[in-house]
Short mmCIF file of N, CA, C and O in Angstrom, two decimals:
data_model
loop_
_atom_site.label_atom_id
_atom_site.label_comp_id
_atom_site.label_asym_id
_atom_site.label_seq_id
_atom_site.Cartn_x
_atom_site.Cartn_y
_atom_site.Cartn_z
N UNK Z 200 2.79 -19.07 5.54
CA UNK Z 200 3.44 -17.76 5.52
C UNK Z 200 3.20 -17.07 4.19
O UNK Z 200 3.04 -17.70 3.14
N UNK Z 201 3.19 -16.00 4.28
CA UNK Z 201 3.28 -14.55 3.27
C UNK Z 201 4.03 -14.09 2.86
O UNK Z 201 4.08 -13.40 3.88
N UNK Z 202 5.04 -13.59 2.10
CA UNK Z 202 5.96 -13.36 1.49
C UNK Z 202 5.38 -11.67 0.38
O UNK Z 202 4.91 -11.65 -0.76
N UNK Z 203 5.63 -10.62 1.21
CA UNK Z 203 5.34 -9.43 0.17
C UNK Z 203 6.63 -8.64 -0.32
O UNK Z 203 7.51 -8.20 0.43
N UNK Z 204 6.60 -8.56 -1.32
CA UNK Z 204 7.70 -8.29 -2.04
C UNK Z 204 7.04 -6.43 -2.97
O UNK Z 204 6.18 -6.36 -3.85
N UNK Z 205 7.72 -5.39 -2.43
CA UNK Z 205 7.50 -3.93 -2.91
C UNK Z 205 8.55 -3.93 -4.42
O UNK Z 205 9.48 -4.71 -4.55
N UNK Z 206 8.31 -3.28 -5.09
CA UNK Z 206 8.98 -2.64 -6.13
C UNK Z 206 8.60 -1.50 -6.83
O UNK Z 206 7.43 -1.48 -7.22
N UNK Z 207 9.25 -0.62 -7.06
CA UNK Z 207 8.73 0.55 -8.07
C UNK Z 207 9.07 2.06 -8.05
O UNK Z 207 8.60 2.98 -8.73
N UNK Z 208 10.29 2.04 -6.79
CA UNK Z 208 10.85 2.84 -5.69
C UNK Z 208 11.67 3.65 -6.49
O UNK Z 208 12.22 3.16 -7.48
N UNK Z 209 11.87 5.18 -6.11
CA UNK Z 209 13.04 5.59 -6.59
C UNK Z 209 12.74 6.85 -6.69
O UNK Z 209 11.92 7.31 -5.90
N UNK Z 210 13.26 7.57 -7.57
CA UNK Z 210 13.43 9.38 -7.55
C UNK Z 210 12.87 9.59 -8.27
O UNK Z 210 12.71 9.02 -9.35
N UNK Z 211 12.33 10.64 -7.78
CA UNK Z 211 11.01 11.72 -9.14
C UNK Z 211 11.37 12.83 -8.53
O UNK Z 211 12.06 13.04 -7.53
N UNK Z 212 10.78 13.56 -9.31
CA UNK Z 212 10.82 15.18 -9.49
C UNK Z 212 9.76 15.45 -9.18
O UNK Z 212 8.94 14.73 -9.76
N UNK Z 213 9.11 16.51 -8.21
CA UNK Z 213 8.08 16.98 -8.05
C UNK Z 213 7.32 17.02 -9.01
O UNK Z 213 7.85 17.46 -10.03
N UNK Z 214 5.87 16.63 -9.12
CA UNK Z 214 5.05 17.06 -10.13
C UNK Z 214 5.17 15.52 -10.99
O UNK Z 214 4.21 15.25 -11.71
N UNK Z 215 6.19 14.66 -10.93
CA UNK Z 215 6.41 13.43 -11.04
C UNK Z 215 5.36 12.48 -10.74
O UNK Z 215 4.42 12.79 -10.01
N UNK Z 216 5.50 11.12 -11.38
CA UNK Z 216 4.91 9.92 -11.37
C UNK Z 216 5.78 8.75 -10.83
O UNK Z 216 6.98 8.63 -11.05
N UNK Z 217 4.95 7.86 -10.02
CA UNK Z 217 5.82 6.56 -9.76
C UNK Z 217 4.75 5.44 -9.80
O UNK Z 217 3.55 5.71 -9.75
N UNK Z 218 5.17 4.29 -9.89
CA UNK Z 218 3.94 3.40 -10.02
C UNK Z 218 4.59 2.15 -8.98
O UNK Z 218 5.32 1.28 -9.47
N UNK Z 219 4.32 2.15 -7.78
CA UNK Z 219 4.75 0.89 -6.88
C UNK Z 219 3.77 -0.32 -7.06
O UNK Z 219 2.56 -0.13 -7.15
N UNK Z 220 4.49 -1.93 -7.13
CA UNK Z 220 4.10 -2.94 -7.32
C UNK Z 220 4.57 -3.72 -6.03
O UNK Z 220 5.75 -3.78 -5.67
N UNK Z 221 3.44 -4.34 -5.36
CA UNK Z 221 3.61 -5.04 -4.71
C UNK Z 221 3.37 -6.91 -4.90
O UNK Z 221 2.19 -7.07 -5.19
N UNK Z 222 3.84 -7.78 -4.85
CA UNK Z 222 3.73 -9.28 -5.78
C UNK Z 222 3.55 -9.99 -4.37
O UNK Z 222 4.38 -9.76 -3.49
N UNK Z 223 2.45 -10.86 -4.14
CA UNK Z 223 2.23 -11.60 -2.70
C UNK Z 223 2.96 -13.30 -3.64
O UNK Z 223 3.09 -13.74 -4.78
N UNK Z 224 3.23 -13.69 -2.23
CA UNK Z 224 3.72 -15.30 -2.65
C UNK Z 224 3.91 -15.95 -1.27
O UNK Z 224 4.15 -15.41 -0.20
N UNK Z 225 3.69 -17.64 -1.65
CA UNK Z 225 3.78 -18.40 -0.36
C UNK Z 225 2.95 -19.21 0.39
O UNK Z 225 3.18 -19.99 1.31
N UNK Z 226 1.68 -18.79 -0.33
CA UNK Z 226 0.13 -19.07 0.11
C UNK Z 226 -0.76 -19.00 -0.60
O UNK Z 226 -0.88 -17.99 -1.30
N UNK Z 227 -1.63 -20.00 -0.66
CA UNK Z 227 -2.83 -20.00 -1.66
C UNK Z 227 -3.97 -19.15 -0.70
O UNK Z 227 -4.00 -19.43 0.50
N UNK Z 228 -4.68 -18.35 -1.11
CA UNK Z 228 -5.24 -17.54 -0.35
C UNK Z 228 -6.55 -16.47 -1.48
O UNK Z 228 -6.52 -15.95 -2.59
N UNK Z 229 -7.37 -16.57 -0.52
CA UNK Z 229 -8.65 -15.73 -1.32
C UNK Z 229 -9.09 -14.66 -0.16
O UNK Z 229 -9.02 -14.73 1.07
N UNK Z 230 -9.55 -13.69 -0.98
CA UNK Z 230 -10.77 -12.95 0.16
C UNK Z 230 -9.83 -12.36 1.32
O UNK Z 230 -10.05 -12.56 2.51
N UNK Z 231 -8.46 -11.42 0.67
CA UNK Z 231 -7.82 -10.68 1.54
C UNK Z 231 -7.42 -9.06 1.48
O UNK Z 231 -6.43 -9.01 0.76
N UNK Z 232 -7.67 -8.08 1.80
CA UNK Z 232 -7.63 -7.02 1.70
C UNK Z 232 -5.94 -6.45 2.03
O UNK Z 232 -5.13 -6.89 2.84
N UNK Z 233 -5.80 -5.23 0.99
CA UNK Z 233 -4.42 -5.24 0.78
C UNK Z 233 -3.96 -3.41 1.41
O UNK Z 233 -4.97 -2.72 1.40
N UNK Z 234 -3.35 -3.03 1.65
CA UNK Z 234 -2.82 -1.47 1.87
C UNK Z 234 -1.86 -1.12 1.99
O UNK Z 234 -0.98 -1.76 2.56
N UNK Z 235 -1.67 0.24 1.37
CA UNK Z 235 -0.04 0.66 1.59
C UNK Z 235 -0.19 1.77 2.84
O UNK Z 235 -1.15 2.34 3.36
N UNK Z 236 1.32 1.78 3.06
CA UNK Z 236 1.54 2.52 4.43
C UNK Z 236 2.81 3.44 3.95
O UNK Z 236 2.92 3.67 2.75
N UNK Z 237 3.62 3.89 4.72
CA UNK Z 237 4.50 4.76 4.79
C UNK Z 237 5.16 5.26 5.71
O UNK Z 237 4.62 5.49 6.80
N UNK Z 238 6.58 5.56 5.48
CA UNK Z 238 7.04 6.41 6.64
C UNK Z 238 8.37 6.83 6.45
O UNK Z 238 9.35 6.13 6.18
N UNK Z 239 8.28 8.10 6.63
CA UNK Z 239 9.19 8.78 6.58
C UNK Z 239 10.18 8.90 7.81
O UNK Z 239 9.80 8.52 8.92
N UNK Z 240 11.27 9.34 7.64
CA UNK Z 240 12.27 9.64 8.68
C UNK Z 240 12.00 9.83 9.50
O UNK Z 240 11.38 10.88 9.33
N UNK Z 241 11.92 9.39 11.36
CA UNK Z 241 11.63 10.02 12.39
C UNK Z 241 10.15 10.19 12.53
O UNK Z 241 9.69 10.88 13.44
N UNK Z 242 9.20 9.43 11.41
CA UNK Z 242 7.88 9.30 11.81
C UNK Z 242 7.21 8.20 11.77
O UNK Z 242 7.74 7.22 11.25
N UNK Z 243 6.07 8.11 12.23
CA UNK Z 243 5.61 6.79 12.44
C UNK Z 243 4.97 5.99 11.09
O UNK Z 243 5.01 6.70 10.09
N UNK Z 244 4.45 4.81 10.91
CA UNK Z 244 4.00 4.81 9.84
C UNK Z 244 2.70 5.61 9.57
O UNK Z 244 2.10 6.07 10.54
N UNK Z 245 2.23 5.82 8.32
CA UNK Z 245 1.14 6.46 7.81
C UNK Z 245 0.64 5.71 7.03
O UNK Z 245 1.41 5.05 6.32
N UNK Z 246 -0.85 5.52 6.89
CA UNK Z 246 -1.90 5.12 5.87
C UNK Z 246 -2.10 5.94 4.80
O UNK Z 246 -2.66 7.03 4.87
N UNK Z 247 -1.55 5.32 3.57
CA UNK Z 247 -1.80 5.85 2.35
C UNK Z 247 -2.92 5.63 1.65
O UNK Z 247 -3.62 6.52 1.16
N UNK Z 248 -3.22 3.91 1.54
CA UNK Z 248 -4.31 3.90 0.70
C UNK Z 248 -4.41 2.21 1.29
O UNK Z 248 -3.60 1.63 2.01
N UNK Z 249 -5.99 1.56 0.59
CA UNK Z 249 -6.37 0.37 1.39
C UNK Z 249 -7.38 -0.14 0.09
O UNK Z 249 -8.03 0.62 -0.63
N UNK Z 250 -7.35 -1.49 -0.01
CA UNK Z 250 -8.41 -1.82 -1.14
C UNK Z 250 -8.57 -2.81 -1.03
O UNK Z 250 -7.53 -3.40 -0.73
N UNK Z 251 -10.07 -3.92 -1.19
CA UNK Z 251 -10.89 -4.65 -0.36
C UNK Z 251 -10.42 -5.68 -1.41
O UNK Z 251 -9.63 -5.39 -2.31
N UNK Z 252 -10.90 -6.74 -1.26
CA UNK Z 252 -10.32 -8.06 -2.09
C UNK Z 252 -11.00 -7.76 -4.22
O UNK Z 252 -10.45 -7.78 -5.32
N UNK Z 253 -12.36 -7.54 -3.71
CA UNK Z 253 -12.83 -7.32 -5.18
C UNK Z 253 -12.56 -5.79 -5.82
O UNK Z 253 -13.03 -5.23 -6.81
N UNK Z 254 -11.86 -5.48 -5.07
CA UNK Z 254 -11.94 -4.25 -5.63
C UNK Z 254 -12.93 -3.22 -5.58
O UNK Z 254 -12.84 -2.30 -6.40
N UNK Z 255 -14.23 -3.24 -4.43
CA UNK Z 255 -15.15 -2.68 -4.70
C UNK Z 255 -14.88 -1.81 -4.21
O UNK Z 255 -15.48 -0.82 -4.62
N UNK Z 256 -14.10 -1.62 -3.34
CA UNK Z 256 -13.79 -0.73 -2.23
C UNK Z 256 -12.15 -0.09 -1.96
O UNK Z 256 -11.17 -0.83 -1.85
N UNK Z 257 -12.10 1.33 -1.90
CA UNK Z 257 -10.97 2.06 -2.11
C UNK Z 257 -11.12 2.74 -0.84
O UNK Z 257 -12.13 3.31 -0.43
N UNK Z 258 -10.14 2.63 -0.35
CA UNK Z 258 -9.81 4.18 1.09
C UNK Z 258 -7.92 4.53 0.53
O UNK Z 258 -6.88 3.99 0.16
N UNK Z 259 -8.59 5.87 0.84
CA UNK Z 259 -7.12 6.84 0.82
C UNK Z 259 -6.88 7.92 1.92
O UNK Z 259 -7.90 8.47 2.35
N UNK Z 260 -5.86 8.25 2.34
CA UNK Z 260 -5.48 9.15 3.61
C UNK Z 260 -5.71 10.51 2.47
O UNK Z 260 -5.49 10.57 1.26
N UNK Z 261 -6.16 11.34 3.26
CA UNK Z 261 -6.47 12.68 2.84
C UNK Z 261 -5.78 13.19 1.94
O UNK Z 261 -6.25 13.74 0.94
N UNK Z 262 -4.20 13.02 2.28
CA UNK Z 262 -3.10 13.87 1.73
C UNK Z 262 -2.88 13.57 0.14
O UNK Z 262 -2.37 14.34 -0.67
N UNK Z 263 -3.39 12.26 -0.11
CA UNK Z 263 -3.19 11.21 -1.17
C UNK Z 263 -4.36 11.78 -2.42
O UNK Z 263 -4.23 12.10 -3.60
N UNK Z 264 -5.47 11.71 -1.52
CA UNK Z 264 -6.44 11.57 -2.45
C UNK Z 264 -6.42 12.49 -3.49
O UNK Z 264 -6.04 13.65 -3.31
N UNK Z 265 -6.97 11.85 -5.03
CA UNK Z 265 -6.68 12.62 -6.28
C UNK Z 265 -5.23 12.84 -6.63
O UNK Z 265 -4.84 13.71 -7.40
N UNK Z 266 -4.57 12.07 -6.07
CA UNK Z 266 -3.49 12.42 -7.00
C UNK Z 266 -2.86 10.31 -6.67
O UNK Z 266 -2.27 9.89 -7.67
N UNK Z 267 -2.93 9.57 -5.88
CA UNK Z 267 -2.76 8.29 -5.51
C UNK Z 267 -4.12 7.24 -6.37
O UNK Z 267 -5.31 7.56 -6.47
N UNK Z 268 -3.42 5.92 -6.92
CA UNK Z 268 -4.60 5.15 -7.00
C UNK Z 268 -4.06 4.00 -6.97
O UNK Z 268 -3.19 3.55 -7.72
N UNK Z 269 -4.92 3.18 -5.52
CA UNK Z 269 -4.45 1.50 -5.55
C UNK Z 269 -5.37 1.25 -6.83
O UNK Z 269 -6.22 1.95 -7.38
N UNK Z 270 -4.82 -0.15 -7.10
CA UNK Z 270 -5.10 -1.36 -7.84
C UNK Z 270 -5.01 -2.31 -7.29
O UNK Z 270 -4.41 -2.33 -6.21
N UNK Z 271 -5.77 -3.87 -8.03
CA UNK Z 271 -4.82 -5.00 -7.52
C UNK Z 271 -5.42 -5.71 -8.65
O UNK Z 271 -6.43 -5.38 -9.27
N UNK Z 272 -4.43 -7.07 -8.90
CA UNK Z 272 -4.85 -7.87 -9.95
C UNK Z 272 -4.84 -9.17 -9.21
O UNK Z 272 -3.76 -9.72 -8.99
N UNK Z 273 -5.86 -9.67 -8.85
CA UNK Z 273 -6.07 -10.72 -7.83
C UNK Z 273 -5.24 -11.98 -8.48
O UNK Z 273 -4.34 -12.49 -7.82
N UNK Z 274 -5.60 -12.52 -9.95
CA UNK Z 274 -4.68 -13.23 -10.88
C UNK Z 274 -3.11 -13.55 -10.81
O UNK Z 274 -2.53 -14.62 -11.01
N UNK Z 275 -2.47 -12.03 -10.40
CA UNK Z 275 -1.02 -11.95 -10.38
C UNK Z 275 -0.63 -11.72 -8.70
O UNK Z 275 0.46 -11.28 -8.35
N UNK Z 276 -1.64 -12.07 -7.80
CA UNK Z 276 -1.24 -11.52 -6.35
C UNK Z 276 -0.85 -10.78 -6.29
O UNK Z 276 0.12 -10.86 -5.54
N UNK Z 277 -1.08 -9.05 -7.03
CA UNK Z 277 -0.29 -8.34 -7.13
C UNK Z 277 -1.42 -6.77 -6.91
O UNK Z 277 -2.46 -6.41 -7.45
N UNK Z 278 -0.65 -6.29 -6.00
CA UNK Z 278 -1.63 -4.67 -5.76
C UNK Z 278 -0.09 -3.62 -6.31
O UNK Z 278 1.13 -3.66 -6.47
N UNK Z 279 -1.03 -2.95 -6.38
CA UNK Z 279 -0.53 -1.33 -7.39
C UNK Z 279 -0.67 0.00 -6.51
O UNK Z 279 -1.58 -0.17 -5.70
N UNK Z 280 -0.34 0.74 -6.43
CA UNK Z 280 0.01 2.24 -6.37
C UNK Z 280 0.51 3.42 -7.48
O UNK Z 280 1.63 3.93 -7.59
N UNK Z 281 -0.41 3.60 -8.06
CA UNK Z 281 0.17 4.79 -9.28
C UNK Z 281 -0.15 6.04 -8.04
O UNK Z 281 -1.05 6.39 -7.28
N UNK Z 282 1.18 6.37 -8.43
CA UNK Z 282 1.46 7.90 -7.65
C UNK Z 282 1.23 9.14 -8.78
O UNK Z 282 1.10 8.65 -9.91
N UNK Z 283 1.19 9.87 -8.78
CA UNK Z 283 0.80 11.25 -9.81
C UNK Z 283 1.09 12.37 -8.89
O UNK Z 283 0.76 12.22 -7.71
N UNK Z 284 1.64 13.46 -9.25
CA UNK Z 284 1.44 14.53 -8.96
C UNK Z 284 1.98 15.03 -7.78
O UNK Z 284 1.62 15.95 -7.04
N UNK Z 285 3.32 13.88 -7.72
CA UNK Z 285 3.94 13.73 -6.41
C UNK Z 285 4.39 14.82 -5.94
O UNK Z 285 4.79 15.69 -6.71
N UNK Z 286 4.42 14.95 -4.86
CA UNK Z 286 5.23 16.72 -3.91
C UNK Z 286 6.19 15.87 -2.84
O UNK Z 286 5.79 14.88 -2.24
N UNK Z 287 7.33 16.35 -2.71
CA UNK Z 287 8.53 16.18 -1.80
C UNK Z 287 8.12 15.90 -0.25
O UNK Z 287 9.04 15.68 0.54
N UNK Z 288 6.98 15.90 0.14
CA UNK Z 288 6.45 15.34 1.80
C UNK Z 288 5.65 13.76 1.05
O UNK Z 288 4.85 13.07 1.67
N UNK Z 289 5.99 13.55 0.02
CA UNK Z 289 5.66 12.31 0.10
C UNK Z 289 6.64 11.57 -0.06
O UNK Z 289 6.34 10.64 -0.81
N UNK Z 290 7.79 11.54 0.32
CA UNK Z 290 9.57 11.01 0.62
C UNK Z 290 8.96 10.11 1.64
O UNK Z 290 8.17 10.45 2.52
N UNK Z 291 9.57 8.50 1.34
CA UNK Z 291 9.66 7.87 2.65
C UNK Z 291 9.72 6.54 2.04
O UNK Z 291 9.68 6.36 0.83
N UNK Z 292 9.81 5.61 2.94
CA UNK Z 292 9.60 4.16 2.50
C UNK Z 292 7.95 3.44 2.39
O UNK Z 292 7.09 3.52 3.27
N UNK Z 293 7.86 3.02 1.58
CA UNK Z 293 6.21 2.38 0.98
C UNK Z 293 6.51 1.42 1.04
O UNK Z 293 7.48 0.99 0.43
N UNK Z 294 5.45 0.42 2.16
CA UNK Z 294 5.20 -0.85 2.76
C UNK Z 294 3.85 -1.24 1.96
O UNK Z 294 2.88 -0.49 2.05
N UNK Z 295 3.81 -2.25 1.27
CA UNK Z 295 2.71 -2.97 1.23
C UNK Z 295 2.13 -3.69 2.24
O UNK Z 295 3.06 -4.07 2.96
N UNK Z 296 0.86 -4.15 2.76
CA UNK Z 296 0.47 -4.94 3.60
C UNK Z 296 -0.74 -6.01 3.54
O UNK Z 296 -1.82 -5.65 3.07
N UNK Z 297 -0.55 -7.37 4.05
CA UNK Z 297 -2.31 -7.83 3.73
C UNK Z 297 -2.75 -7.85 5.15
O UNK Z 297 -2.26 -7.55 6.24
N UNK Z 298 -4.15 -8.42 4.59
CA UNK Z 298 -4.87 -8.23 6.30
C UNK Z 298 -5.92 -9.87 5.75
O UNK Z 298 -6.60 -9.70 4.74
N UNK Z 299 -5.97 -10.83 6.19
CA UNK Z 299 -6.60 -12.30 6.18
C UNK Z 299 -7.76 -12.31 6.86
O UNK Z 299 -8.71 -12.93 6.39
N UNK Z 300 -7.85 -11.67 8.03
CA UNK Z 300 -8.75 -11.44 8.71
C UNK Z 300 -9.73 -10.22 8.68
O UNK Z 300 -9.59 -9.12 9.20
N UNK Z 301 -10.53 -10.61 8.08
CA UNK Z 301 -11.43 -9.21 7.77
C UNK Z 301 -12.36 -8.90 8.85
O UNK Z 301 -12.88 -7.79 9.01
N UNK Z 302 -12.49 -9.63 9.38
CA UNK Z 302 -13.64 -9.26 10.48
C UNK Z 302 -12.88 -8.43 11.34
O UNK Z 302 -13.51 -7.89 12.24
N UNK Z 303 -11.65 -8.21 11.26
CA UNK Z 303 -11.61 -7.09 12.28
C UNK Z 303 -10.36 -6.26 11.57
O UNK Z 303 -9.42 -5.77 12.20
N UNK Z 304 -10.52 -6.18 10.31
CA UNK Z 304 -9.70 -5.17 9.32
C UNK Z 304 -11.08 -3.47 9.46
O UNK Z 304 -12.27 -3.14 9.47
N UNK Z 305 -9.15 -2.79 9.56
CA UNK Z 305 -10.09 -1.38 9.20
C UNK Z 305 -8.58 -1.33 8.69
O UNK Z 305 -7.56 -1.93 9.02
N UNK Z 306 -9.01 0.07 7.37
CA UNK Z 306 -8.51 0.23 6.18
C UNK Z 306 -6.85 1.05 7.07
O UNK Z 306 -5.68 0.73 6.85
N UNK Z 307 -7.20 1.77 7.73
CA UNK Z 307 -5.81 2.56 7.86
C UNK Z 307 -5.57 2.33 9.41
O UNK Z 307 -5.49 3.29 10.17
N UNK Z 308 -5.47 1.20 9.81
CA UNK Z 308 -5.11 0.30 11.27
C UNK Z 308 -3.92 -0.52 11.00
O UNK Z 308 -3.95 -1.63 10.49
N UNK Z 309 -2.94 0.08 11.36
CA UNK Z 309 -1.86 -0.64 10.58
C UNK Z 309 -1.35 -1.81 11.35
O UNK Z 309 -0.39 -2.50 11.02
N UNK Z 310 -2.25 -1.99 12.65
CA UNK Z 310 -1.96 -3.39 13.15
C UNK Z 310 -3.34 -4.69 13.18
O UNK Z 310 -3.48 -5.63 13.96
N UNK Z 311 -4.03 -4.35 12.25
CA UNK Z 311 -4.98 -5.17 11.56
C UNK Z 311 -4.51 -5.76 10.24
O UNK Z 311 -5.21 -6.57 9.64
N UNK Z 312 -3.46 -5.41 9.83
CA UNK Z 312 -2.75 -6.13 8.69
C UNK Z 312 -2.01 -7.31 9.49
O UNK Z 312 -1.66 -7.40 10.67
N UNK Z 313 -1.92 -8.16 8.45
CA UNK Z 313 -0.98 -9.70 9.25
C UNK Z 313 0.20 -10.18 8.70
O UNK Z 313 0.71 -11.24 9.08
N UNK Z 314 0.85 -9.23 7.53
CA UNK Z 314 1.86 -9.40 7.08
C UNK Z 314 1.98 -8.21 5.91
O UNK Z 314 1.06 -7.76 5.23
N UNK Z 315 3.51 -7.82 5.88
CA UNK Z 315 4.21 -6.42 5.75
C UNK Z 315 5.60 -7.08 4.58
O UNK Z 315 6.16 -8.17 4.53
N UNK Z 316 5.71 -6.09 3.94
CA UNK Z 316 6.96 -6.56 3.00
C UNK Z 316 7.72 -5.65 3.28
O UNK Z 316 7.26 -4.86 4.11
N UNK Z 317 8.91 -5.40 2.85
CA UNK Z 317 10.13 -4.87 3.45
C UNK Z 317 10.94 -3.15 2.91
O UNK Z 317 11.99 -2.52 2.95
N UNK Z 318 9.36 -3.10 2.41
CA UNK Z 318 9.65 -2.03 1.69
C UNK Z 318 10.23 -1.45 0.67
O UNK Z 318 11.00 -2.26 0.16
N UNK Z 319 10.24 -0.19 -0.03
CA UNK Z 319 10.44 0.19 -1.05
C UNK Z 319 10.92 2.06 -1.15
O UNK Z 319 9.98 2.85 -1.04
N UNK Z 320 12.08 2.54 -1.33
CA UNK Z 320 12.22 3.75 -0.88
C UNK Z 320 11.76 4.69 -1.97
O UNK Z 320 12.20 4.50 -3.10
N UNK Z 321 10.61 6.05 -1.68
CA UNK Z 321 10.79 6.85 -2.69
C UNK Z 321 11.69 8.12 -2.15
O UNK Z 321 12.16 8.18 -1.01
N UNK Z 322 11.83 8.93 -2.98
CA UNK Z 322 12.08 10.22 -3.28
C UNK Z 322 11.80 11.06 -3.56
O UNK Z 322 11.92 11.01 -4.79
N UNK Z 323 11.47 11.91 -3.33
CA UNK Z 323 10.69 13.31 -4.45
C UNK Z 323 11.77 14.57 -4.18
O UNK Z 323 12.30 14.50 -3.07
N UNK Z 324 12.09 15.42 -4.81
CA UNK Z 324 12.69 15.84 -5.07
C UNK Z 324 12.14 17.55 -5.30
O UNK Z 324 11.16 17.77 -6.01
N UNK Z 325 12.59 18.21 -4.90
CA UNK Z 325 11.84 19.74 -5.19
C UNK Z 325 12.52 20.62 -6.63
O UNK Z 325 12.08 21.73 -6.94
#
């Protein structure tokens, strides 16, 4: 088992910064691709952003891009989200996710991930 644990949640002000940390534990494990998701009130989840085990590889949902940037530090089992430039439709809860199985991972398939942490609430604020 997997164990994902979100942190980094909370209130900003439009035009604001947040930096979400996600910390994996539970399993010795290599060669797994990581993504955040989202969802707001009354909507379904959304694909924010997705990043491949080495890092070579970045996907972001439209709305994100240039102002969102995953990370991950393979060392600390730990992927990143620096938010920038936040606007008030990006309110909702931020799920980290991994995906073990790559052969049939796509970046913003949110049922190609194989384990989900319990989230993390932001805010933005106008």
């Amino acid at each position: 088992q997997v164990q994902l644990v979100e942190s980094g949640g909370g209130l900003v002000q439009a035009g604001g910064s947040l930096k979400l940390s996600c910390v994996g534990s539970g399993r010795t494990y290599s060669n797994y691709a990581m993504g955040w998701f989202r969802q707001a009130p009354g909507k379904e989840h959304d694909f924010v952003a997705a990043i491949s085990w080495n890092s070579g590889n970045t996907y972001y949902a439209d709305s994100v891009k240039g102002r969102f940037t995953i990370s991950r530090d393979n060392a600390k089992n730990t992927v990143y989200l620096q938010m920038n430039k936040m606007k008030p439709e990006d309110t909702a809860v931020y799920y980290c996710a991994a995906s073990f199985d790559l052969s049939r991972w796509y970046p913003d398939h949110q049922n190609t991930y194989d384990y989900w942490g319990q989230g993390t609430q932001v805010t933005v604020s106008s």
